[in-house]
mmCIF file of C-alpha atoms in Angstrom:
data_model
loop_
_atom_site.group_PDB
_atom_site.id
_atom_site.type_symbol
_atom_site.label_atom_id
_atom_site.label_comp_id
_atom_site.label_asym_id
_atom_site.label_seq_id
_atom_site.Cartn_x
_atom_site.Cartn_y
_atom_site.Cartn_z
ATOM 1 C CA UNK A 127 35.892 55.966 -84.836
ATOM 2 C CA UNK A 128 34.215 53.805 -82.429
ATOM 3 C CA UNK A 129 30.930 55.394 -80.996
ATOM 4 C CA UNK A 130 30.432 54.297 -77.569
ATOM 5 C CA UNK A 131 26.441 52.739 -77.001
ATOM 6 C CA UNK A 132 24.175 54.519 -74.476
ATOM 7 C CA UNK A 133 22.919 52.538 -71.373
ATOM 8 C CA UNK A 134 19.131 52.526 -71.309
ATOM 9 C CA UNK A 135 17.715 52.992 -67.875
ATOM 10 C CA UNK A 136 16.938 50.022 -65.879
ATOM 11 C CA UNK A 137 12.881 49.341 -66.310
ATOM 12 C CA UNK A 138 12.525 46.174 -64.040
ATOM 13 C CA UNK A 139 12.157 45.572 -60.260
ATOM 14 C CA UNK A 140 14.080 47.663 -58.291
ATOM 15 C CA UNK A 141 15.706 45.403 -55.597
ATOM 16 C CA UNK A 142 16.334 46.980 -52.307
ATOM 17 C CA UNK A 143 18.193 45.448 -48.901
ATOM 18 C CA UNK A 144 15.672 44.325 -46.130
ATOM 19 C CA UNK A 145 16.786 46.335 -42.928
ATOM 20 C CA UNK A 146 15.250 46.185 -39.309
ATOM 21 C CA UNK A 147 11.885 44.531 -39.236
ATOM 22 C CA UNK A 148 11.465 43.255 -42.504
ATOM 23 C CA UNK A 149 14.689 40.548 -41.879
ATOM 24 C CA UNK A 150 13.437 37.190 -41.754
ATOM 25 C CA UNK A 151 14.088 36.246 -37.566
ATOM 26 C CA UNK A 152 15.878 33.194 -37.283
ATOM 27 C CA UNK A 153 13.939 30.433 -34.954
ATOM 28 C CA UNK A 154 15.897 29.082 -31.855
ATOM 29 C CA UNK A 155 15.470 25.715 -30.431
ATOM 30 C CA UNK A 156 17.080 24.067 -27.628
ATOM 31 C CA UNK A 157 17.891 19.853 -27.694
ATOM 32 C CA UNK A 158 19.333 17.780 -25.131
ATOM 33 C CA UNK A 159 21.861 14.893 -26.058
ATOM 34 C CA UNK A 160 23.723 12.794 -23.560
ATOM 35 C CA UNK A 161 27.181 12.031 -23.722
ATOM 36 C CA UNK A 162 28.707 9.260 -24.826
ATOM 37 C CA UNK A 163 31.255 6.916 -22.759
ATOM 38 C CA UNK A 164 32.032 10.297 -21.106
ATOM 39 C CA UNK A 165 33.009 11.639 -24.800
ATOM 40 C CA UNK A 166 31.386 14.982 -25.625
ATOM 41 C CA UNK A 167 30.172 15.764 -29.038
ATOM 42 C CA UNK A 168 31.037 18.714 -30.906
ATOM 43 C CA UNK A 169 28.612 20.906 -32.517
ATOM 44 C CA UNK A 170 29.695 20.393 -36.132
ATOM 45 C CA UNK A 171 29.529 16.657 -35.572
ATOM 46 C CA UNK A 172 26.052 16.867 -34.062
ATOM 47 C CA UNK A 173 24.872 18.844 -37.049
ATOM 48 C CA UNK A 174 26.629 16.538 -39.777
ATOM 49 C CA UNK A 175 24.535 13.601 -37.554
ATOM 50 C CA UNK A 176 21.526 15.374 -38.453
ATOM 51 C CA UNK A 177 21.729 15.833 -41.846
ATOM 52 C CA UNK A 178 22.811 12.224 -42.744
ATOM 53 C CA UNK A 179 20.178 10.966 -40.395
ATOM 54 C CA UNK A 180 17.285 12.649 -42.057
ATOM 55 C CA UNK A 181 16.677 13.436 -45.642
ATOM 56 C CA UNK A 182 15.630 16.721 -46.632
ATOM 57 C CA UNK A 183 16.818 18.284 -43.521
ATOM 58 C CA UNK A 184 19.407 20.917 -44.793
ATOM 59 C CA UNK A 185 21.809 22.178 -41.627
ATOM 60 C CA UNK A 186 24.128 24.251 -43.658
ATOM 61 C CA UNK A 187 21.898 27.016 -42.250
ATOM 62 C CA UNK A 188 22.135 26.561 -39.043
ATOM 63 C CA UNK A 189 24.191 27.864 -36.223
ATOM 64 C CA UNK A 190 25.136 26.835 -32.511
ATOM 65 C CA UNK A 191 25.085 29.102 -29.876
ATOM 66 C CA UNK A 192 27.130 26.724 -27.401
ATOM 67 C CA UNK A 193 25.913 24.263 -24.647
ATOM 68 C CA UNK A 194 25.442 24.161 -20.985
ATOM 69 C CA UNK A 195 26.798 21.183 -19.070
ATOM 70 C CA UNK A 196 23.121 18.767 -17.707
ATOM 71 C CA UNK A 197 22.585 15.058 -16.512
ATOM 72 C CA UNK A 198 25.499 13.866 -17.994
ATOM 73 C CA UNK A 199 25.000 15.595 -21.516
ATOM 74 C CA UNK A 200 24.890 18.903 -23.261
ATOM 75 C CA UNK A 201 21.758 20.861 -23.754
ATOM 76 C CA UNK A 202 22.721 22.518 -27.160
ATOM 77 C CA UNK A 203 21.124 25.882 -28.677
ATOM 78 C CA UNK A 204 20.629 26.331 -32.205
ATOM 79 C CA UNK A 205 19.476 28.558 -34.498
ATOM 80 C CA UNK A 206 17.750 27.909 -38.089
ATOM 81 C CA UNK A 207 15.565 29.341 -41.085
ATOM 82 C CA UNK A 208 11.945 28.977 -41.131
ATOM 83 C CA UNK A 209 12.331 25.969 -43.777
ATOM 84 C CA UNK A 210 13.963 23.829 -41.498
ATOM 85 C CA UNK A 211 11.937 24.111 -38.567
ATOM 86 C CA UNK A 212 9.136 23.322 -41.258
ATOM 87 C CA UNK A 213 11.011 20.493 -41.802
ATOM 88 C CA UNK A 214 11.428 19.243 -38.176
ATOM 89 C CA UNK A 215 7.595 20.104 -37.571
ATOM 90 C CA UNK A 216 7.453 17.299 -40.115
ATOM 91 C CA UNK A 217 9.215 14.737 -38.420
ATOM 92 C CA UNK A 218 7.255 15.966 -34.950
ATOM 93 C CA UNK A 219 10.099 18.052 -33.645
ATOM 94 C CA UNK A 220 12.408 14.628 -32.934
ATOM 95 C CA UNK A 221 14.222 14.093 -36.055
ATOM 96 C CA UNK A 222 16.666 10.650 -35.802
ATOM 97 C CA UNK A 223 20.031 10.833 -34.521
ATOM 98 C CA UNK A 224 22.345 7.585 -34.732
ATOM 99 C CA UNK A 225 20.155 4.608 -33.321
ATOM 100 C CA UNK A 226 17.443 7.277 -31.505
ATOM 101 C CA UNK A 227 16.158 10.122 -31.827
ATOM 102 C CA UNK A 228 16.209 13.698 -30.107
ATOM 103 C CA UNK A 229 13.331 15.872 -29.033
ATOM 104 C CA UNK A 230 13.539 19.754 -30.338
ATOM 105 C CA UNK A 231 12.174 22.387 -28.145
ATOM 106 C CA UNK A 232 11.535 25.648 -29.486
ATOM 107 C CA UNK A 233 12.558 28.716 -27.992
ATOM 108 C CA UNK A 234 10.035 31.681 -28.383
ATOM 109 C CA UNK A 235 10.666 35.251 -27.477
ATOM 110 C CA UNK A 236 8.697 37.066 -24.630
ATOM 111 C CA UNK A 237 6.208 39.490 -26.346
ATOM 112 C CA UNK A 238 6.578 43.242 -25.580
ATOM 113 C CA UNK A 239 3.788 43.233 -23.082
ATOM 114 C CA UNK A 240 5.689 41.416 -20.969
ATOM 115 C CA UNK A 241 8.644 43.279 -20.929
ATOM 116 C CA UNK A 242 7.255 46.415 -20.537
ATOM 117 C CA UNK A 243 7.703 47.573 -16.805
ATOM 118 C CA UNK A 244 4.225 48.130 -14.896
ATOM 119 C CA UNK A 245 4.128 50.994 -12.253
ATOM 120 C CA UNK A 246 3.196 49.859 -8.760
ATOM 121 C CA UNK A 247 -0.818 50.040 -8.214
ATOM 122 C CA UNK A 248 -2.106 52.106 -5.247
ATOM 123 C CA UNK A 249 -2.104 55.206 -3.492
ATOM 124 C CA UNK A 250 1.488 55.126 -1.794
ATOM 125 C CA UNK A 251 4.523 53.403 -4.076
ATOM 126 C CA UNK A 252 6.857 51.504 -2.297
ATOM 127 C CA UNK A 253 10.344 52.438 -1.813
ATOM 128 C CA UNK A 254 11.842 50.005 0.315
ATOM 129 C CA UNK A 255 15.346 48.340 -0.294
ATOM 130 C CA UNK A 256 13.059 45.164 -0.507
ATOM 131 C CA UNK A 257 11.012 46.181 -3.230
ATOM 132 C CA UNK A 258 13.986 47.696 -5.390
ATOM 133 C CA UNK A 259 15.862 44.319 -5.306
ATOM 134 C CA UNK A 260 12.473 42.495 -6.412
ATOM 135 C CA UNK A 261 12.812 42.278 -10.514
ATOM 136 C CA UNK A 262 9.744 43.770 -12.007
ATOM 137 C CA UNK A 263 9.028 40.658 -13.886
ATOM 138 C CA UNK A 264 8.460 38.898 -10.307
ATOM 139 C CA UNK A 265 6.379 41.873 -8.589
ATOM 140 C CA UNK A 266 4.021 41.366 -11.947
ATOM 141 C CA UNK A 267 3.507 37.958 -11.715
ATOM 142 C CA UNK A 268 2.257 38.121 -7.786
ATOM 143 C CA UNK A 269 0.053 40.987 -8.903
ATOM 144 C CA UNK A 270 -1.685 38.793 -11.688
ATOM 145 C CA UNK A 271 -1.626 35.845 -9.352
ATOM 146 C CA UNK A 272 -5.296 34.303 -8.594
ATOM 147 C CA UNK A 273 -6.158 33.601 -5.518
ATOM 148 C CA UNK A 274 -5.128 30.510 -3.565
ATOM 149 C CA UNK A 275 -9.204 29.195 -3.883
ATOM 150 C CA UNK A 276 -9.947 30.016 -7.192
ATOM 151 C CA UNK A 277 -6.711 28.090 -8.621
ATOM 152 C CA UNK A 278 -7.522 24.472 -9.791
ATOM 153 C CA UNK A 279 -9.163 22.676 -7.203
ATOM 154 C CA UNK A 280 -10.174 23.876 -3.690
ATOM 155 C CA UNK A 281 -8.463 22.758 -0.389
ATOM 156 C CA UNK A 282 -11.900 21.118 0.338
ATOM 157 C CA UNK A 283 -11.748 19.018 -2.944
ATOM 158 C CA UNK A 284 -8.200 18.351 -2.279
ATOM 159 C CA UNK A 285 -8.572 16.770 0.977
ATOM 160 C CA UNK A 286 -11.587 14.708 -0.353
ATOM 161 C CA UNK A 287 -9.470 13.184 -2.916
ATOM 162 C CA UNK A 288 -6.636 12.350 -0.078
ATOM 163 C CA UNK A 289 -9.370 10.923 1.848
ATOM 164 C CA UNK A 290 -10.908 8.756 -0.789
ATOM 165 C CA UNK A 291 -6.907 7.658 -1.570
ATOM 166 C CA UNK A 292 -6.476 6.588 2.243
ATOM 167 C CA UNK A 293 -9.467 4.411 2.109
ATOM 168 C CA UNK A 294 -8.576 2.874 -0.997
ATOM 169 C CA UNK A 295 -4.954 2.273 0.399
ATOM 170 C CA UNK A 296 -6.852 0.928 3.972
ATOM 171 C CA UNK A 297 -8.831 -1.234 1.985
ATOM 172 C CA UNK A 298 -5.436 -2.748 -0.266
ATOM 173 C CA UNK A 299 -3.661 -3.415 3.109
ATOM 174 C CA UNK A 300 -6.909 -5.389 4.718
ATOM 175 C CA UNK A 301 -6.738 -7.083 1.318
ATOM 176 C CA UNK A 302 -3.092 -7.918 1.797
ATOM 177 C CA UNK A 303 -3.071 -8.799 4.944
ATOM 178 C CA UNK A 304 -5.967 -11.480 4.442
ATOM 179 C CA UNK A 305 -3.882 -12.695 1.578
ATOM 180 C CA UNK A 306 -1.103 -13.216 4.017
ATOM 181 C CA UNK A 307 -3.136 -15.264 6.320
ATOM 182 C CA UNK A 308 -4.707 -17.346 3.909
ATOM 183 C CA UNK A 309 -1.140 -18.345 2.479
ATOM 184 C CA UNK A 310 0.208 -18.986 5.986
ATOM 185 C CA UNK A 311 -2.697 -21.388 6.748
ATOM 186 C CA UNK A 312 -2.110 -22.931 3.748
ATOM 187 C CA UNK A 313 1.638 -23.703 4.286
ATOM 188 C CA UNK A 314 1.141 -24.969 8.025
ATOM 189 C CA UNK A 315 -2.281 -26.903 7.230
ATOM 190 C CA UNK A 316 -0.094 -30.142 6.857
ATOM 191 C CA UNK A 317 2.127 -30.072 9.601
ATOM 192 C CA UNK A 318 1.974 -31.521 13.183
ATOM 193 C CA UNK A 319 3.594 -30.361 16.068
ATOM 194 C CA UNK A 320 4.653 -32.537 18.588
ATOM 195 C CA UNK A 321 6.008 -31.959 22.672
ATOM 196 C CA UNK A 322 8.073 -34.282 24.696
ATOM 197 C CA UNK A 323 9.994 -36.499 22.675
ATOM 198 C CA UNK A 324 13.208 -35.644 24.664
ATOM 199 C CA UNK A 325 15.709 -38.323 23.712
ATOM 200 C CA UNK A 326 16.503 -37.856 19.835
ATOM 201 C CA UNK A 327 19.231 -39.507 17.643
ATOM 202 C CA UNK A 328 20.471 -36.994 15.138
ATOM 203 C CA UNK A 329 21.555 -39.633 12.672
ATOM 204 C CA UNK A 330 17.837 -41.246 12.409
ATOM 205 C CA UNK A 331 15.854 -38.608 13.842
ATOM 206 C CA UNK A 332 12.764 -39.097 11.197
ATOM 207 C CA UNK A 333 12.822 -42.978 11.832
ATOM 208 C CA UNK A 334 12.518 -42.159 15.681
ATOM 209 C CA UNK A 335 9.755 -39.895 15.331
ATOM 210 C CA UNK A 336 8.090 -42.163 12.850
ATOM 211 C CA UNK A 337 8.417 -45.121 15.303
ATOM 212 C CA UNK A 338 7.068 -43.092 18.202
ATOM 213 C CA UNK A 339 4.051 -42.410 16.421
ATOM 214 C CA UNK A 340 3.543 -45.787 14.878
ATOM 215 C CA UNK A 341 3.811 -47.662 18.010
ATOM 216 C CA UNK A 342 1.395 -45.118 20.383
ATOM 217 C CA UNK A 343 -0.804 -44.692 17.528
ATOM 218 C CA UNK A 344 -0.877 -48.043 15.506
ATOM 219 C CA UNK A 345 -0.349 -46.018 12.762
ATOM 220 C CA UNK A 346 1.886 -47.235 9.326
ATOM 221 C CA UNK A 347 3.693 -44.063 8.475
ATOM 222 C CA UNK A 348 6.805 -44.076 6.058
ATOM 223 C CA UNK A 349 9.144 -41.801 5.224
ATOM 224 C CA UNK A 350 7.601 -40.947 1.673
ATOM 225 C CA UNK A 351 4.381 -39.692 3.429
ATOM 226 C CA UNK A 352 6.388 -37.040 4.959
ATOM 227 C CA UNK A 353 8.259 -34.194 3.528
ATOM 228 C CA UNK A 354 10.400 -32.825 6.231
ATOM 229 C CA UNK A 355 11.046 -33.083 10.088
ATOM 230 C CA UNK A 356 13.034 -30.354 12.040
ATOM 231 C CA UNK A 357 13.178 -28.875 15.805
ATOM 232 C CA UNK A 358 12.240 -25.670 16.527
ATOM 233 C CA UNK A 359 15.481 -24.953 18.859
ATOM 234 C CA UNK A 360 18.765 -26.627 19.801
ATOM 235 C CA UNK A 361 17.458 -27.524 23.410
ATOM 236 C CA UNK A 362 16.602 -31.255 24.740
ATOM 237 C CA UNK A 363 12.930 -30.281 24.918
ATOM 238 C CA UNK A 364 12.573 -28.817 21.796
ATOM 239 C CA UNK A 365 8.920 -29.404 19.698
ATOM 240 C CA UNK A 366 9.213 -31.040 16.500
ATOM 241 C CA UNK A 367 7.534 -29.855 13.685
ATOM 242 C CA UNK A 368 6.603 -32.766 10.831
ATOM 243 C CA UNK A 369 5.382 -31.805 7.641
ATOM 244 C CA UNK A 370 3.221 -34.433 5.855
ATOM 245 C CA UNK A 371 2.563 -34.851 2.050
ATOM 246 C CA UNK A 372 -1.422 -35.228 2.476
ATOM 247 C CA UNK A 373 -3.374 -33.242 4.666
ATOM 248 C CA UNK A 374 -5.522 -36.850 4.904
ATOM 249 C CA UNK A 375 -2.673 -38.652 6.273
ATOM 250 C CA UNK A 376 -2.384 -35.902 8.778
ATOM 251 C CA UNK A 377 -6.083 -36.548 9.779
ATOM 252 C CA UNK A 378 -5.023 -40.142 10.408
ATOM 253 C CA UNK A 379 -3.104 -38.751 13.680
ATOM 254 C CA UNK A 380 -6.370 -37.199 15.256
ATOM 255 C CA UNK A 381 -8.713 -40.309 14.434
ATOM 256 C CA UNK A 382 -8.460 -42.401 17.682
ATOM 257 C CA UNK A 383 -8.651 -39.743 20.465
ATOM 258 C CA UNK A 384 -8.160 -42.384 23.344
ATOM 259 C CA UNK A 385 -4.497 -42.953 21.997
ATOM 260 C CA UNK A 386 -4.080 -39.671 21.771
ATOM 261 C CA UNK A 387 -5.032 -39.559 25.631
ATOM 262 C CA UNK A 388 -2.650 -42.644 26.155
ATOM 263 C CA UNK A 389 0.182 -40.437 24.560
ATOM 264 C CA UNK A 390 -0.464 -37.532 26.846
ATOM 265 C CA UNK A 391 0.096 -39.723 30.089
ATOM 266 C CA UNK A 392 3.524 -40.360 28.667
ATOM 267 C CA UNK A 393 4.335 -36.536 28.144
ATOM 268 C CA UNK A 394 3.860 -36.510 24.530
ATOM 269 C CA UNK A 395 1.560 -34.077 23.207
ATOM 270 C CA UNK A 396 0.360 -33.915 19.555
ATOM 271 C CA UNK A 397 -1.072 -30.559 17.978
ATOM 272 C CA UNK A 398 -1.907 -28.444 14.846
ATOM 273 C CA UNK A 399 1.125 -26.038 13.679
ATOM 274 C CA UNK A 400 -0.941 -22.609 14.048
ATOM 275 C CA UNK A 401 0.508 -19.278 13.520
ATOM 276 C CA UNK A 402 0.746 -16.543 16.179
ATOM 277 C CA UNK A 403 -3.188 -14.605 15.580
ATOM 278 C CA UNK A 404 -4.654 -18.274 15.350
ATOM 279 C CA UNK A 405 -2.922 -19.624 18.505
ATOM 280 C CA UNK A 406 -4.057 -16.688 21.002
ATOM 281 C CA UNK A 407 -7.489 -17.329 19.120
ATOM 282 C CA UNK A 408 -7.625 -21.166 20.205
ATOM 283 C CA UNK A 409 -6.347 -20.175 23.931
ATOM 284 C CA UNK A 410 -8.968 -17.505 24.328
ATOM 285 C CA UNK A 411 -11.758 -20.157 22.999
ATOM 286 C CA UNK A 412 -10.423 -22.766 25.306
ATOM 287 C CA UNK A 413 -10.849 -20.842 28.142
ATOM 288 C CA UNK A 414 -14.007 -20.169 27.433
ATOM 289 C CA UNK A 415 -14.903 -23.809 26.887
ATOM 290 C CA UNK A 416 -13.742 -24.527 30.244
ATOM 291 C CA UNK A 417 -15.938 -22.062 31.558
ATOM 292 C CA UNK A 418 -18.877 -23.183 29.805
ATOM 293 C CA UNK A 419 -18.736 -26.982 30.605
ATOM 294 C CA UNK A 420 -18.534 -25.806 34.187
ATOM 295 C CA UNK A 421 -21.836 -24.701 34.152
ATOM 296 C CA UNK A 422 -23.527 -27.996 32.591
ATOM 297 C CA UNK A 423 -23.558 -26.883 28.948
ATOM 298 C CA UNK A 424 -23.184 -28.330 25.509
ATOM 299 C CA UNK A 425 -20.158 -26.781 23.948
ATOM 300 C CA UNK A 426 -17.815 -27.660 21.291
ATOM 301 C CA UNK A 427 -14.646 -26.615 19.486
ATOM 302 C CA UNK A 428 -15.384 -26.092 15.593
ATOM 303 C CA UNK A 429 -12.108 -24.917 13.959
ATOM 304 C CA UNK A 430 -11.869 -21.783 14.933
ATOM 305 C CA UNK A 431 -14.948 -21.157 16.291
ATOM 306 C CA UNK A 432 -16.910 -22.357 19.592
ATOM 307 C CA UNK A 433 -20.434 -23.713 19.637
ATOM 308 C CA UNK A 434 -22.713 -23.286 22.667
ATOM 309 C CA UNK A 435 -25.838 -24.440 22.761
ATOM 310 C CA UNK A 436 -26.038 -24.304 18.615
ATOM 311 C CA UNK A 437 -24.698 -20.762 18.534
ATOM 312 C CA UNK A 438 -21.177 -20.328 16.944
ATOM 313 C CA UNK A 439 -18.991 -17.696 18.480
ATOM 314 C CA UNK A 440 -15.137 -16.374 17.469
ATOM 315 C CA UNK A 441 -12.427 -15.293 19.760
ATOM 316 C CA UNK A 442 -13.291 -11.825 18.832
ATOM 317 C CA UNK A 443 -16.763 -12.197 20.138
ATOM 318 C CA UNK A 444 -15.644 -12.820 23.857
ATOM 319 C CA UNK A 445 -13.088 -10.396 25.832
ATOM 320 C CA UNK A 446 -10.645 -11.780 27.402
ATOM 321 C CA UNK A 447 -11.164 -10.057 31.118
ATOM 322 C CA UNK A 448 -15.214 -11.320 31.029
ATOM 323 C CA UNK A 449 -16.570 -14.355 31.896
ATOM 324 C CA UNK A 450 -19.038 -16.453 29.632
ATOM 325 C CA UNK A 451 -22.659 -15.817 31.158
ATOM 326 C CA UNK A 452 -26.103 -16.639 29.240
ATOM 327 C CA UNK A 453 -28.225 -14.676 27.702
ATOM 328 C CA UNK A 454 -31.180 -16.710 29.375
ATOM 329 C CA UNK A 455 -30.244 -16.557 32.723
ATOM 330 C CA UNK A 456 -29.686 -12.140 32.157
ATOM 331 C CA UNK A 457 -33.101 -12.027 30.260
ATOM 332 C CA UNK A 458 -34.914 -14.119 33.184
ATOM 333 C CA UNK A 459 -33.080 -11.691 35.545
ATOM 334 C CA UNK A 460 -34.612 -8.549 34.094
ATOM 335 C CA UNK A 461 -38.292 -10.002 33.605
ATOM 336 C CA UNK A 462 -37.924 -10.906 37.359
ATOM 337 C CA UNK A 463 -36.610 -7.157 38.420
ATOM 338 C CA UNK A 464 -39.393 -5.549 36.094
ATOM 339 C CA UNK A 465 -42.600 -7.718 36.247
ATOM 340 C CA UNK A 466 -43.079 -7.937 40.288
ATOM 341 C CA UNK A 467 -46.669 -9.410 41.319
ATOM 342 C CA UNK A 468 -48.730 -7.301 44.045
ATOM 343 C CA UNK A 469 -48.811 -10.254 46.287
ATOM 344 C CA UNK A 470 -45.210 -10.772 46.423
ATOM 345 C CA UNK A 471 -45.026 -6.880 47.398
ATOM 346 C CA UNK A 472 -46.946 -7.627 50.194
ATOM 347 C CA UNK A 473 -45.310 -10.446 51.663
ATOM 348 C CA UNK A 474 -41.845 -9.434 50.647
ATOM 349 C CA UNK A 475 -39.889 -6.396 51.789
ATOM 350 C CA UNK A 476 -38.851 -4.000 49.213
ATOM 351 C CA UNK A 477 -35.439 -4.118 47.786
ATOM 352 C CA UNK A 478 -33.121 -1.264 48.783
ATOM 353 C CA UNK A 479 -31.805 0.682 45.713
ATOM 354 C CA UNK A 480 -28.315 0.131 46.399
ATOM 355 C CA UNK A 481 -28.994 -3.879 45.608
ATOM 356 C CA UNK A 482 -30.986 -2.739 42.382
ATOM 357 C CA UNK A 483 -28.012 -0.227 41.418
ATOM 358 C CA UNK A 484 -25.712 -3.176 42.039
ATOM 359 C CA UNK A 485 -27.966 -5.673 39.633
ATOM 360 C CA UNK A 486 -27.772 -3.078 36.882
ATOM 361 C CA UNK A 487 -24.249 -2.677 37.384
ATOM 362 C CA UNK A 488 -23.847 -6.491 37.091
ATOM 363 C CA UNK A 489 -26.083 -6.511 33.711
ATOM 364 C CA UNK A 490 -24.354 -4.148 31.993
ATOM 365 C CA UNK A 491 -20.861 -5.450 32.953
ATOM 366 C CA UNK A 492 -21.856 -8.360 30.841
ATOM 367 C CA UNK A 493 -20.674 -8.527 27.449
ATOM 368 C CA UNK A 494 -22.275 -10.489 24.622
ATOM 369 C CA UNK A 495 -21.977 -10.391 21.125
ATOM 370 C CA UNK A 496 -23.190 -13.058 18.485
ATOM 371 C CA UNK A 497 -20.793 -14.126 15.632
ATOM 372 C CA UNK A 498 -23.571 -14.628 12.913
ATOM 373 C CA UNK A 499 -24.296 -11.132 12.524
ATOM 374 C CA UNK A 500 -22.010 -8.620 13.776
ATOM 375 C CA UNK A 501 -22.340 -5.294 12.332
ATOM 376 C CA UNK A 502 -19.708 -4.163 10.091
ATOM 377 C CA UNK A 503 -18.281 -0.862 12.314
ATOM 378 C CA UNK A 504 -18.449 -2.663 15.490
ATOM 379 C CA UNK A 505 -16.514 -5.603 13.770
ATOM 380 C CA UNK A 506 -13.807 -2.927 12.876
ATOM 381 C CA UNK A 507 -13.645 -1.697 16.115
ATOM 382 C CA UNK A 508 -13.017 -4.795 17.867
ATOM 383 C CA UNK A 509 -10.309 -5.590 15.550
ATOM 384 C CA UNK A 510 -8.676 -2.275 16.478
ATOM 385 C CA UNK A 511 -9.384 -3.197 20.287
ATOM 386 C CA UNK A 512 -8.073 -6.142 19.883
ATOM 387 C CA UNK A 513 -4.636 -4.906 18.173
ATOM 388 C CA UNK A 514 -4.315 -2.232 20.688
ATOM 389 C CA UNK A 515 -4.163 -4.694 23.632
ATOM 390 C CA UNK A 516 -1.665 -6.536 22.083
ATOM 391 C CA UNK A 517 0.666 -3.431 21.733
ATOM 392 C CA UNK A 518 0.340 -2.970 24.959
ATOM 393 C CA UNK A 519 1.171 -6.301 26.306
#
């Protein structure tokens, strides 16, 4: 008769199933994947690509919780164990995917303290409909927010930052404007404008212009000295622009002034090619040059400046409405008015107050500024004033 062996009780470790908080919680992450040629990949295909492209990354325990369409792609929510998350962290949360990399973002759960509903602070609790519709989390954020002045930077600091940016932008604009003017002058440096040539032959137009210059100015210009010749407009009296290759060949036109005067008698005039601002400045300087020469004073034009008795002036130093008056005359008038001898008081009658007031007004109306040493503030003021005048015109 067979005897059944008696089983001994288990003496090893007791294994129990984990329940509740003892269970390890899965880690959730989000990742964005763009659509390829309009085709959306499935979750299985994406997980397979991750496992193939990254060694040591096991995606068998991963789970997909769906996707949301976003910016021509899909935002996937994936859950994984802790070991897989550690593997992602070793790869800087950017595992390789096909020919590139995808960035994972960890999705953390909110703390229990944030989920607790706080009661209303104060002696009276709000019972309005508007308060009932607002969620408790938003109420909590509004209550815990710091005042405006304490959040980040103050409005005054922000204002100073914006002011500094505006100043930097203005300086940059001034630099760009000066650079544009420099390039514009450089482009027109070798150019000459001719006025008064009426009969123009379209077939032999360059030869005709060169022949007139060579005939009246006794020069030997050829086609090799010129880059281009064209008219500004389609009228018969349209001015002609000649672009010389070298600046020195252009200067040969202005060497003999008597021959240029003879050309002016024939109704043909030659001048430099200037852009609009330089043309306006040149007209202002010529106007004041005539006024100074009428007073029998020495004056010359030197480029974009006017030399009057050894002093240089620019167009900005003159106002278009006022005429030029010498400083010496005004100083003598002031000295005569201020210092009067006793003998002259006895012999001559005392001047009336009205005449003295008129003289003071005349002196105040005289506007003189020296070009060599203008202050930066007055320089900026004059620039803005001139711009306003041009806009009004």
